[in-house]
XYZ file of N, CA and C in Angstrom:
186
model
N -21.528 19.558 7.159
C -20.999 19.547 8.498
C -19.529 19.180 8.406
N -18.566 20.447 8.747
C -17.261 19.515 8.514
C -16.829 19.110 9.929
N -15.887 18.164 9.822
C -15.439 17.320 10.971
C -16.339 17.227 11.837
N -17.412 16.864 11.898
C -18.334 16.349 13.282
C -19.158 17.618 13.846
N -18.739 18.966 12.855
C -19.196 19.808 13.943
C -21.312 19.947 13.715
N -21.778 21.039 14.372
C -23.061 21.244 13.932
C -23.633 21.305 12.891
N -24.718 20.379 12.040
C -25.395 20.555 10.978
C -25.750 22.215 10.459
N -25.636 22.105 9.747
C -26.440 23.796 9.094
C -26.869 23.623 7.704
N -27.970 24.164 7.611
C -29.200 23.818 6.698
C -28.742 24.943 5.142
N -28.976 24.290 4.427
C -28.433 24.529 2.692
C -29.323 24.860 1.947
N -29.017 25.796 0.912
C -30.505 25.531 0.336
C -29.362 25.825 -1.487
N -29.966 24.797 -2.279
C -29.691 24.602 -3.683
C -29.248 25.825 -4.360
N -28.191 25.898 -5.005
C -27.451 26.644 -5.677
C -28.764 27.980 -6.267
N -29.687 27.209 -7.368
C -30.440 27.938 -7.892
C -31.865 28.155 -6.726
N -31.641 28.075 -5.865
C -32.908 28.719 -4.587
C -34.011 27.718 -4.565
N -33.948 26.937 -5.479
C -35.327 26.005 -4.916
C -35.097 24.197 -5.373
N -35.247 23.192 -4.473
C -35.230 22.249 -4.905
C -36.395 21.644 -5.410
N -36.332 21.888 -6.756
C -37.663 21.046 -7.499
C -37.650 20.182 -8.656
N -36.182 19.604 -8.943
C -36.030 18.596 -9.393
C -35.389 17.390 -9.294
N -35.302 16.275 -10.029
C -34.546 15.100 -9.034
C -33.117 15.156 -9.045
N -32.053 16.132 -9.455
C -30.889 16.555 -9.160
C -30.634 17.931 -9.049
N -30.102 18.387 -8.108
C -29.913 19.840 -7.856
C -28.484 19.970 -7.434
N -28.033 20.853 -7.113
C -26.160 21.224 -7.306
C -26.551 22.159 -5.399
N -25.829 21.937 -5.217
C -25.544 22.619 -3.749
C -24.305 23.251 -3.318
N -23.486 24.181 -2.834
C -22.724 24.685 -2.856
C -22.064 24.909 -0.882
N -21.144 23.923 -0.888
C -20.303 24.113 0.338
C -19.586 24.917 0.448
N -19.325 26.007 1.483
C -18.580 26.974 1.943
C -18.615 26.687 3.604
N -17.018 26.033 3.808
C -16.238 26.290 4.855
C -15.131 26.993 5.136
N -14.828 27.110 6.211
C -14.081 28.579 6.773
C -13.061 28.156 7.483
N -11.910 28.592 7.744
C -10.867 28.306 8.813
C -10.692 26.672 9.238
N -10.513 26.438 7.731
C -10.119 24.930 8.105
C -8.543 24.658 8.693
N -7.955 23.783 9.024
C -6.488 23.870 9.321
C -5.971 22.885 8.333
N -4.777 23.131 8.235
C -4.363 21.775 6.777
C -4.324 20.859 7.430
N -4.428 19.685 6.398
C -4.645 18.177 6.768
C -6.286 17.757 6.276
N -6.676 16.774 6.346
C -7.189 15.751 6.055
C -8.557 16.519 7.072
N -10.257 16.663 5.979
C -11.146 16.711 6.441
C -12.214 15.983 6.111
N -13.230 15.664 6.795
C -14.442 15.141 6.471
C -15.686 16.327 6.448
N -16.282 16.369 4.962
C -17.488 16.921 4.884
C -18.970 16.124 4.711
N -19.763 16.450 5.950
C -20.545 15.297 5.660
C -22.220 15.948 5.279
N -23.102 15.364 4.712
C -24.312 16.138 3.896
C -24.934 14.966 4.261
N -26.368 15.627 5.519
C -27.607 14.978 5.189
C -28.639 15.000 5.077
N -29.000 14.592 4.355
C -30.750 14.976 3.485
C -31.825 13.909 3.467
N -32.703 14.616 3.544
C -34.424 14.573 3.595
C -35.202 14.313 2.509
N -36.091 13.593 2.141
C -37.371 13.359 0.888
C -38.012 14.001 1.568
N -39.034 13.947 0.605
C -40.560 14.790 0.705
C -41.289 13.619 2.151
N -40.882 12.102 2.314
C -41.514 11.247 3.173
C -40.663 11.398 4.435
N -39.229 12.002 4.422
C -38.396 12.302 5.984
C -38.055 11.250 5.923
N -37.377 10.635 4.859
C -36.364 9.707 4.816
C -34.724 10.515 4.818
N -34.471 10.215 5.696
C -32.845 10.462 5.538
C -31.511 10.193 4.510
N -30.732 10.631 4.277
C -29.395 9.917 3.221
C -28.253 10.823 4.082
N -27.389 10.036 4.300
C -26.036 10.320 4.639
C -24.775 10.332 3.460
N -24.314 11.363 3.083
C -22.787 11.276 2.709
C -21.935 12.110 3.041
N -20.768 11.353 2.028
C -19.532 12.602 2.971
C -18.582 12.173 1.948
N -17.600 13.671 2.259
C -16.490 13.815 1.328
C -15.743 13.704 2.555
N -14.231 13.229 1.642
C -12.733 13.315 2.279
C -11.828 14.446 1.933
N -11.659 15.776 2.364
C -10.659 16.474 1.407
C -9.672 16.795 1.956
N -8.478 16.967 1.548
C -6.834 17.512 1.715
C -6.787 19.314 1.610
N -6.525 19.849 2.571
C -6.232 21.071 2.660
C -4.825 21.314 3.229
N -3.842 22.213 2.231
C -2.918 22.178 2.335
C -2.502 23.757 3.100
N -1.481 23.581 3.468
C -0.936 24.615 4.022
C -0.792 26.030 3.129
N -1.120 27.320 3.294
C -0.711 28.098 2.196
C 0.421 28.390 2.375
N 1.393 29.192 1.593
C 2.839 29.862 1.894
C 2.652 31.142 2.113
């Protein structure tokens, strides 16, 4: 979710999560430069939640 906007659902680089680390792949669009928050949150098999988030710098192109 970047900057606050609507969640949208991911699914693991290699198509299935079935081990205890998997790689996931963010693709956002029409960011504006400056300073963003990407935030990721996820589910166990019991519907326990985890929250994180990245900080990233997007710069202006020329």
């Amino acid at each position: 979710m970047p900057d606050g906007k609507e969640w949208r659902d991911l699914n693991s680089d290699d198509g299935i999560v079935d081990s205890p680390r998997e790689t996931f792949t963010v693709k956002v669009a029409k960011l504006e430069p400056g300073e963003h928050v990407i935030t990721l949150r996820v589910y166990d098999t019991a519907g326990n939640a985890g929250v994180g988030k990245a900080v990233i710098e997007f710069a202006a192109q020329p």
